[in-house]
GROMACS .gro file of C-alpha atoms in nm:
model
  375
    1MET     CA    1   5.532  -2.263   9.786
    2LYS     CA    2   5.559  -2.436  10.115
    3PHE     CA    3   5.661  -2.753  10.279
    4ILE     CA    4   5.731  -2.907  10.653
    5VAL     CA    5   6.007  -3.117  10.698
    6SER     CA    6   6.185  -3.335  10.941
    7SER     CA    7   6.566  -3.096  11.026
    8SER     CA    8   6.707  -3.437  11.120
    9THR     CA    9   6.590  -3.590  10.777
   10LEU     CA   10   6.651  -3.250  10.549
   11LEU     CA   11   7.022  -3.234  10.740
   12PHE     CA   12   7.097  -3.571  10.652
   13HIS     CA   13   6.954  -3.622  10.266
   14LEU     CA   14   7.161  -3.196  10.206
   15GLN     CA   15   7.468  -3.356  10.355
   16ALA     CA   16   7.499  -3.613  10.163
   17VAL     CA   17   7.483  -3.430   9.830
   18GLY     CA   18   7.694  -3.128   9.941
   19ARG     CA   19   7.995  -3.322   9.941
   20VAL     CA   20   7.948  -3.285   9.547
   21ILE     CA   21   8.007  -2.921   9.587
   22ASN     CA   22   8.351  -2.797   9.503
   23SER     CA   23   8.541  -2.516   9.742
   24LYS     CA   24   8.526  -2.282   9.466
   25ASN     CA   25   8.308  -2.301   9.150
   26THR     CA   26   8.374  -2.166   8.814
   27ILE     CA   27   7.953  -2.093   8.794
   28SER     CA   28   7.801  -1.956   9.066
   29ILE     CA   29   7.496  -2.123   9.059
   30LEU     CA   30   7.694  -2.425   9.174
   31ASP     CA   31   7.811  -2.305   9.530
   32ASN     CA   32   7.364  -2.350   9.604
   33PHE     CA   33   7.108  -2.664   9.640
   34LEU     CA   34   6.876  -2.723   9.362
   35PHE     CA   35   6.522  -2.776   9.560
   36THR     CA   36   6.223  -2.934   9.328
   37LEU     CA   37   5.902  -2.958   9.523
   38SER     CA   38   5.648  -3.180   9.324
   39ASP     CA   39   5.339  -3.382   9.440
   40GLY     CA   40   5.494  -3.430   9.818
   41GLU     CA   41   5.854  -3.538   9.715
   42MET     CA   42   6.142  -3.275   9.741
   43THR     CA   43   6.417  -3.362   9.536
   44VAL     CA   44   6.778  -3.239   9.643
   45THR     CA   45   7.083  -3.163   9.306
   46ALA     CA   46   7.425  -3.093   9.388
   47SER     CA   47   7.664  -3.048   9.098
   48ASP     CA   48   7.975  -2.935   9.002
   49GLN     CA   49   7.944  -2.966   8.680
   50GLU     CA   50   8.173  -3.321   8.568
   51THR     CA   51   7.912  -3.500   8.896
   52THR     CA   52   7.577  -3.456   9.001
   53MET     CA   53   7.378  -3.622   9.310
   54THR     CA   54   7.035  -3.586   9.358
   55THR     CA   55   6.816  -3.712   9.594
   56THR     CA   56   6.418  -3.776   9.720
   57PHE     CA   57   6.272  -3.786  10.026
   58GLU     CA   58   5.884  -3.749  10.143
   59VAL     CA   59   5.766  -3.379  10.316
   60GLN     CA   60   5.506  -3.379  10.609
   61GLU     CA   61   5.358  -3.142  10.450
   62SER     CA   62   5.294  -2.947  10.108
   63GLU     CA   63   5.179  -2.650   9.948
   64GLY     CA   64   5.208  -2.604   9.547
   65LYS     CA   65   5.543  -2.695   9.368
   66GLY     CA   66   5.799  -2.497   9.205
   67VAL     CA   67   6.207  -2.511   9.195
   68PHE     CA   68   6.435  -2.234   9.346
   69ALA     CA   69   6.789  -2.296   9.458
   70VAL     CA   70   6.984  -2.189   9.817
   71SER     CA   71   7.328  -2.150   9.915
   72ALA     CA   72   7.478  -2.493  10.034
   73LYS     CA   73   7.690  -2.336  10.343
   74MET     CA   74   7.432  -2.115  10.452
   75LEU     CA   75   7.194  -2.414  10.440
   76LEU     CA   76   7.404  -2.653  10.618
   77ASP     CA   77   7.584  -2.411  10.873
   78SER     CA   78   7.230  -2.339  10.987
   79LEU     CA   79   7.085  -2.605  11.046
   80LYS     CA   80   7.339  -2.819  11.167
   81GLU     CA   81   7.227  -2.595  11.487
   82LEU     CA   82   6.955  -2.684  11.502
   83PRO     CA   83   6.816  -2.997  11.723
   84ASP     CA   84   6.553  -3.239  11.556
   85GLN     CA   85   6.279  -3.100  11.477
   86PRO     CA   86   5.943  -2.991  11.195
   87LEU     CA   87   6.112  -2.674  10.961
   88THR     CA   88   5.794  -2.498  10.773
   89PHE     CA   89   5.933  -2.299  10.502
   90GLU     CA   90   5.723  -2.051  10.308
   91ILE     CA   91   5.890  -1.938   9.974
   92ASN     CA   92   5.719  -1.654   9.731
   93ASP     CA   93   5.719  -1.767   9.390
   94ALA     CA   94   5.762  -1.414   9.289
   95ASN     CA   95   6.028  -1.263   9.465
   96LEU     CA   96   6.204  -1.632   9.586
   97GLU     CA   97   6.187  -1.489   9.926
   98ILE     CA   98   6.236  -1.757  10.177
   99PHE     CA   99   6.151  -1.756  10.583
  100LEU     CA  100   6.256  -2.100  10.779
  101TYR     CA  101   6.057  -2.119  11.104
  102PHE     CA  102   6.127  -2.353  11.361
  103GLN     CA  103   6.023  -2.402  11.707
  104ASN     CA  104   6.206  -2.072  11.885
  105GLY     CA  105   6.286  -1.925  11.566
  106GLN     CA  106   6.331  -1.782  11.153
  107PHE     CA  107   6.539  -1.797  10.915
  108GLY     CA  108   6.521  -1.533  10.640
  109PHE     CA  109   6.648  -1.500  10.314
  110VAL     CA  110   6.669  -1.520   9.924
  111GLY     CA  111   6.634  -1.819   9.676
  112ILE     CA  112   6.738  -1.835   9.318
  113ASN     CA  113   6.635  -1.883   9.035
  114GLY     CA  114   6.626  -2.252   9.001
  115ASN     CA  115   6.544  -2.273   8.637
  116ASP     CA  116   6.962  -2.158   8.512
  117TYR     CA  117   7.062  -2.476   8.725
  118PRO     CA  118   7.308  -2.690   8.523
  119GLN     CA  119   7.174  -2.997   8.369
  120ARG     CA  120   7.328  -3.248   8.326
  121ALA     CA  121   7.380  -3.441   7.970
  122PRO     CA  122   7.181  -3.693   7.821
  123MET     CA  123   7.300  -4.095   7.817
  124SER     CA  124   7.342  -4.191   7.444
  125ASP     CA  125   7.097  -4.385   7.276
  126THR     CA  126   7.463  -4.717   7.244
  127ALA     CA  127   7.409  -4.735   7.709
  128LYS     CA  128   7.423  -5.020   7.912
  129THR     CA  129   7.279  -5.143   8.200
  130ILE     CA  130   7.362  -5.420   8.484
  131SER     CA  131   7.270  -5.436   8.810
  132ILE     CA  132   7.481  -5.457   9.175
  133SER     CA  133   7.416  -5.550   9.542
  134SER     CA  134   7.572  -5.259   9.722
  135SER     CA  135   7.684  -5.402   9.951
  136ALA     CA  136   7.942  -5.577   9.574
  137LEU     CA  137   7.990  -5.195   9.416
  138LEU     CA  138   8.061  -5.116   9.857
  139ASN     CA  139   8.325  -5.366   9.905
  140GLY     CA  140   8.434  -5.315   9.496
  141ILE     CA  141   8.509  -4.938   9.573
  142ASN     CA  142   8.670  -5.040   9.892
  143ARG     CA  143   8.886  -5.299   9.830
  144THR     CA  144   9.096  -5.068   9.520
  145SER     CA  145   9.066  -4.753   9.557
  146PHE     CA  146   9.354  -4.693   9.832
  147ALA     CA  147   9.567  -4.760   9.542
  148LEU     CA  148   9.441  -4.530   9.312
  149GLY     CA  149   9.692  -4.280   9.161
  150ASP     CA  150   9.689  -3.923   9.140
  151SER     CA  151   9.895  -3.828   8.830
  152ASP     CA  152   9.801  -3.520   8.555
  153LEU     CA  153   9.981  -3.696   8.316
  154ARG     CA  154   9.810  -4.005   8.286
  155PRO     CA  155   9.475  -3.959   8.457
  156ILE     CA  156   9.345  -4.283   8.289
  157MET     CA  157   9.506  -4.451   8.669
  158ASN     CA  158   9.318  -4.157   8.873
  159GLY     CA  159   8.996  -4.417   8.853
  160ILE     CA  160   8.903  -4.742   8.914
  161TYR     CA  161   8.898  -4.978   8.627
  162PHE     CA  162   8.569  -5.132   8.601
  163ASP     CA  163   8.576  -5.513   8.381
  164ILE     CA  164   8.242  -5.665   8.362
  165LYS     CA  165   8.300  -5.961   8.241
  166PRO     CA  166   7.906  -6.211   8.214
  167ASP     CA  167   7.975  -6.435   8.533
  168HIS     CA  168   8.148  -6.157   8.711
  169ILE     CA  169   8.347  -5.789   8.783
  170VAL     CA  170   8.671  -5.766   8.882
  171PHE     CA  171   8.750  -5.382   8.935
  172VAL     CA  172   9.139  -5.229   8.943
  173ALA     CA  173   9.346  -4.970   9.076
  174SER     CA  174   9.706  -4.881   9.052
  175ASP     CA  175   9.923  -4.567   9.105
  176SER     CA  176  10.207  -4.746   8.918
  177GLN     CA  177  10.381  -4.852   9.240
  178LYS     CA  178  10.080  -5.031   9.432
  179LEU     CA  179   9.800  -5.301   9.198
  180ALA     CA  180   9.433  -5.353   9.362
  181CYS     CA  181   9.280  -5.622   9.150
  182PHE     CA  182   8.937  -5.743   9.345
  183LYS     CA  183   8.682  -6.008   9.136
  184ASN     CA  184   8.357  -6.086   9.222
  185MET     CA  185   8.201  -6.378   9.085
  186SER     CA  186   7.830  -6.328   9.228
  187VAL     CA  187   7.771  -6.041   8.979
  188GLN     CA  188   7.651  -6.165   8.644
  189THR     CA  189   7.545  -5.940   8.372
  190GLY     CA  190   7.588  -6.057   8.090
  191LEU     CA  191   7.803  -5.800   7.891
  192GLN     CA  192   8.159  -5.753   7.827
  193THR     CA  193   8.224  -5.385   7.921
  194SER     CA  194   8.432  -5.187   8.070
  195PHE     CA  195   8.443  -4.805   8.202
  196ILE     CA  196   8.721  -4.553   8.416
  197LEU     CA  197   8.549  -4.461   8.717
  198PRO     CA  198   8.645  -4.111   8.870
  199ARG     CA  199   8.823  -4.125   9.212
  200LYS     CA  200   8.524  -3.854   9.360
  201PRO     CA  201   8.227  -3.995   9.260
  202ALA     CA  202   8.379  -4.340   9.390
  203THR     CA  203   8.441  -4.165   9.722
  204LEU     CA  204   8.069  -4.003   9.721
  205LEU     CA  205   7.934  -4.365   9.632
  206LYS     CA  206   8.152  -4.562   9.946
  207ASN     CA  207   7.956  -4.303  10.200
  208ILE     CA  208   7.563  -4.376  10.134
  209LEU     CA  209   7.665  -4.754  10.023
  210SER     CA  210   7.719  -4.836  10.363
  211LYS     CA  211   7.376  -4.727  10.462
  212GLU     CA  212   7.194  -4.857  10.108
  213ASP     CA  213   7.054  -5.280  10.165
  214GLY     CA  214   6.911  -5.297   9.804
  215ASP     CA  215   7.087  -5.322   9.463
  216VAL     CA  216   7.243  -5.033   9.204
  217THR     CA  217   7.174  -5.001   8.866
  218ILE     CA  218   7.438  -4.872   8.707
  219THR     CA  219   7.400  -4.703   8.311
  220PHE     CA  220   7.642  -4.598   8.136
  221ASP     CA  221   7.805  -4.472   7.813
  222ASP     CA  222   8.093  -4.383   7.697
  223LYS     CA  223   8.127  -4.065   7.810
  224ASN     CA  224   7.901  -4.147   8.142
  225ALA     CA  225   7.811  -4.379   8.430
  226CYS     CA  226   7.427  -4.288   8.581
  227PHE     CA  227   7.420  -4.480   8.987
  228ARG     CA  228   7.132  -4.553   9.075
  229LEU     CA  229   7.011  -4.591   9.433
  230SER     CA  230   6.684  -4.613   9.646
  231ASP     CA  231   6.714  -4.262   9.743
  232PHE     CA  232   6.972  -4.126   9.550
  233VAL     CA  233   7.100  -4.064   9.224
  234LEU     CA  234   7.416  -4.001   9.133
  235ASN     CA  235   7.553  -3.900   8.769
  236CYS     CA  236   7.952  -3.849   8.662
  237ARG     CA  237   8.148  -3.832   8.341
  238LEU     CA  238   8.451  -4.122   8.336
  239ILE     CA  239   8.754  -4.095   8.238
  240GLU     CA  240   8.833  -4.189   7.920
  241GLY     CA  241   9.122  -4.422   7.762
  242THR     CA  242   9.231  -4.739   7.780
  243TYR     CA  243   9.309  -4.938   8.063
  244PRO     CA  244   9.647  -5.111   8.131
  245LYS     CA  245   9.608  -5.478   8.074
  246TYR     CA  246   9.611  -5.529   8.443
  247ALA     CA  247   9.677  -5.906   8.418
  248ALA     CA  248   9.980  -5.903   8.287
  249VAL     CA  249  10.186  -5.689   8.495
  250ILE     CA  250  10.111  -5.996   8.769
  251PRO     CA  251  10.338  -6.186   8.781
  252GLN     CA  252  10.305  -6.578   8.810
  253ASN     CA  253  10.541  -6.833   8.945
  254ASN     CA  254  10.645  -6.683   9.263
  255PRO     CA  255  10.825  -7.001   9.450
  256SER     CA  256  10.855  -6.825   9.779
  257GLN     CA  257  10.590  -6.722  10.020
  258LEU     CA  258  10.516  -6.607  10.370
  259ILE     CA  259  10.245  -6.701  10.555
  260ILE     CA  260  10.161  -6.445  10.898
  261ASP     CA  261   9.930  -6.300  11.075
  262ARG     CA  262   9.803  -5.955  10.972
  263SER     CA  263   9.763  -5.787  11.314
  264VAL     CA  264  10.103  -5.858  11.408
  265PHE     CA  265  10.295  -5.751  11.099
  266ILE     CA  266  10.089  -5.396  11.106
  267THR     CA  267  10.173  -5.368  11.441
  268ALA     CA  268  10.569  -5.499  11.390
  269LEU     CA  269  10.636  -5.229  11.049
  270ARG     CA  270  10.422  -4.929  11.259
  271ARG     CA  271  10.718  -5.008  11.569
  272VAL     CA  272  10.989  -5.067  11.297
  273SER     CA  273  10.930  -4.797  11.066
  274VAL     CA  274  10.904  -4.524  11.299
  275PHE     CA  275  11.300  -4.545  11.318
  276SER     CA  276  11.324  -4.553  10.880
  277ASP     CA  277  11.435  -4.277  10.660
  278GLN     CA  278  11.070  -4.119  10.659
  279ARG     CA  279  11.034  -3.978  10.310
  280SER     CA  280  11.016  -4.341  10.191
  281SER     CA  281  10.961  -4.525  10.464
  282LEU     CA  282  11.170  -4.771  10.355
  283VAL     CA  283  11.197  -5.147  10.562
  284LYS     CA  284  11.419  -5.432  10.515
  285LEU     CA  285  11.228  -5.789  10.542
  286GLN     CA  286  11.479  -6.073  10.560
  287LEU     CA  287  11.289  -6.376  10.493
  288SER     CA  288  11.384  -6.758  10.578
  289PRO     CA  289  11.226  -7.072  10.755
  290ASP     CA  290  10.982  -6.984  11.006
  291LYS     CA  291  11.143  -6.670  11.079
  292LEU     CA  292  11.037  -6.321  10.983
  293VAL     CA  293  11.256  -5.999  11.061
  294VAL     CA  294  11.200  -5.688  10.992
  295SER     CA  295  11.424  -5.390  11.060
  296ALA     CA  296  11.468  -4.988  10.901
  297ARG     CA  297  11.773  -4.734  10.918
  298ASN     CA  298  11.798  -4.401  10.912
  299ILE     CA  299  12.175  -4.325  10.853
  300SER     CA  300  12.096  -3.913  10.864
  301PHE     CA  301  11.983  -3.942  11.233
  302SER     CA  302  12.201  -4.265  11.343
  303THR     CA  303  11.841  -4.463  11.430
  304SER     CA  304  11.772  -4.804  11.383
  305ALA     CA  305  11.521  -5.099  11.421
  306GLN     CA  306  11.529  -5.488  11.418
  307GLU     CA  307  11.191  -5.650  11.531
  308SER     CA  308  11.144  -6.103  11.512
  309VAL     CA  309  10.847  -6.237  11.414
  310ALA     CA  310  10.713  -6.587  11.405
  311CYS     CA  311  10.543  -6.652  11.063
  312SER     CA  312  10.593  -6.940  10.825
  313TYR     CA  313  10.839  -6.913  10.470
  314THR     CA  314  10.864  -7.142  10.221
  315GLY     CA  315  11.156  -7.066   9.942
  316ASP     CA  316  11.491  -6.958   9.944
  317THR     CA  317  11.655  -6.719  10.235
  318MET     CA  318  11.543  -6.316  10.086
  319ASN     CA  319  11.615  -5.974  10.190
  320ILE     CA  320  11.321  -5.762  10.021
  321GLY     CA  321  11.243  -5.414  10.089
  322PHE     CA  322  10.911  -5.238  10.103
  323SER     CA  323  10.725  -4.911  10.199
  324ALA     CA  324  10.611  -4.947  10.539
  325ASN     CA  325  10.343  -4.704  10.467
  326PHE     CA  326  10.253  -4.931  10.188
  327LEU     CA  327  10.268  -5.206  10.351
  328ILE     CA  328  10.051  -5.084  10.636
  329GLU     CA  329   9.804  -4.911  10.422
  330ILE     CA  330   9.756  -5.289  10.215
  331LEU     CA  331   9.714  -5.467  10.497
  332ASN     CA  332   9.426  -5.221  10.680
  333ASN     CA  333   9.237  -5.329  10.308
  334ILE     CA  334   9.254  -5.705  10.473
  335ALA     CA  335   8.990  -5.852  10.607
  336SER     CA  336   9.154  -6.189  10.637
  337GLN     CA  337   9.331  -6.261  10.956
  338ASP     CA  338   9.649  -6.420  10.803
  339ILE     CA  339   9.796  -6.302  10.458
  340SER     CA  340  10.010  -6.429  10.241
  341LEU     CA  341  10.324  -6.263  10.075
  342GLN     CA  342  10.464  -6.459   9.693
  343LEU     CA  343  10.744  -6.330   9.602
  344SER     CA  344  11.016  -6.453   9.325
  345ASP     CA  345  11.283  -6.178   9.370
  346PRO     CA  346  11.400  -5.859   9.533
  347SER     CA  347  11.374  -5.706   9.260
  348ARG     CA  348  11.035  -5.772   9.106
  349ALA     CA  349  10.631  -5.745   9.271
  350GLY     CA  350  10.527  -5.885   9.556
  351VAL     CA  351  10.171  -6.069   9.509
  352ILE     CA  352   9.985  -6.008   9.869
  353THR     CA  353   9.701  -6.180   9.917
  354PRO     CA  354   9.384  -6.325  10.199
  355VAL     CA  355   9.486  -6.649  10.273
  356VAL     CA  356   9.098  -6.687  10.348
  357ASN     CA  357   8.917  -6.473  10.074
  358GLU     CA  358   8.523  -6.429  10.167
  359PRO     CA  359   8.255  -6.623   9.932
  360ASP     CA  360   8.288  -6.480   9.528
  361GLU     CA  361   8.534  -6.281   9.644
  362ASP     CA  362   8.889  -6.307   9.551
  363LEU     CA  363   9.157  -6.008   9.632
  364LEU     CA  364   9.518  -5.942   9.500
  365ILE     CA  365   9.678  -5.683   9.523
  366LEU     CA  366  10.069  -5.595   9.394
  367LEU     CA  367  10.371  -5.383   9.582
  368MET     CA  368  10.689  -5.276   9.388
  369PRO     CA  369  10.960  -5.344   9.582
  370ILE     CA  370  11.230  -5.075   9.682
  371MET     CA  371  11.558  -5.144   9.633
  372LEU     CA  372  11.811  -5.182   9.960
  373THR     CA  373  12.108  -4.955   9.909
  374ASP     CA  374  12.151  -4.814  10.221
  375PHE     CA  375  12.160  -5.181  10.380
   0.00000   0.00000   0.00000
């Protein structure tokens, strides 16, 4: 086999799929990229058994066809040091000895028989297929992934829930302290179904969707999902189980409402939280008409801070505590200039929404309060 490819093209595709590979694999061949050359096209595969990503791109010239595997670390580390230029690969089909020729030198190494690379499980006959724009999928993942859980006891909460309706789709993530619910009304599937996407494939999709501008085809059954993009295909195991009824935990009667400039609120929280107990990052919000006072204290170090912020507030005077870290994280995931914080009482979750949503989008985030025992 022989092929010629641009170093920048090869490095881009290898870096994209290389994020799948674990630092420690139980099967040694998974430390390698799988290369498949056929009809002037190269397909590169990376896998950790649970998640598999493939990418296909055209090579400049090619002779022959075949399958071989190469150490991912060795190839990536060497290509990072090369300027953009054509690379010539020559592979001995008999012993898989590989020579990589570049402008001022060459690399020599030995590949591995690609036929030993694990194959992904086929989809069942009951698999369903939907189509969604790459921007809608990226927004759904971006707006919810920050709220993902990380618990071995409740693995269901470690994934993004795709609640697919005939005329819209809802993305949900929660770690029991915060819940993000993002609805996109532009996605028309005609189906009533759902699945739970694990954290790792969700993160992998975030990295490649930002460079896509077409539609993504999603095929899934009870155990697996396949995301097909223009140059990439991602296959993954889904999280099995029944996701909690997220709509039931959203408070419906919230008579008190705070409307505030998002960036002003963030900067106040950052300043005040420096003086909070770093274990909880607890800040107190003192709410009264047209005034918000953000305060924090750390009894152990005798530190405290307080800052008044202009706002619009309707409702009874209220003191409520939140984690500043969680609040800042939530506010950073909202695009609107102004946000609304709706409350019922200091013991119930606050409902945070943008004052103005993007067209065909609806974002709602819940945050559980912290008891104010030291104030």
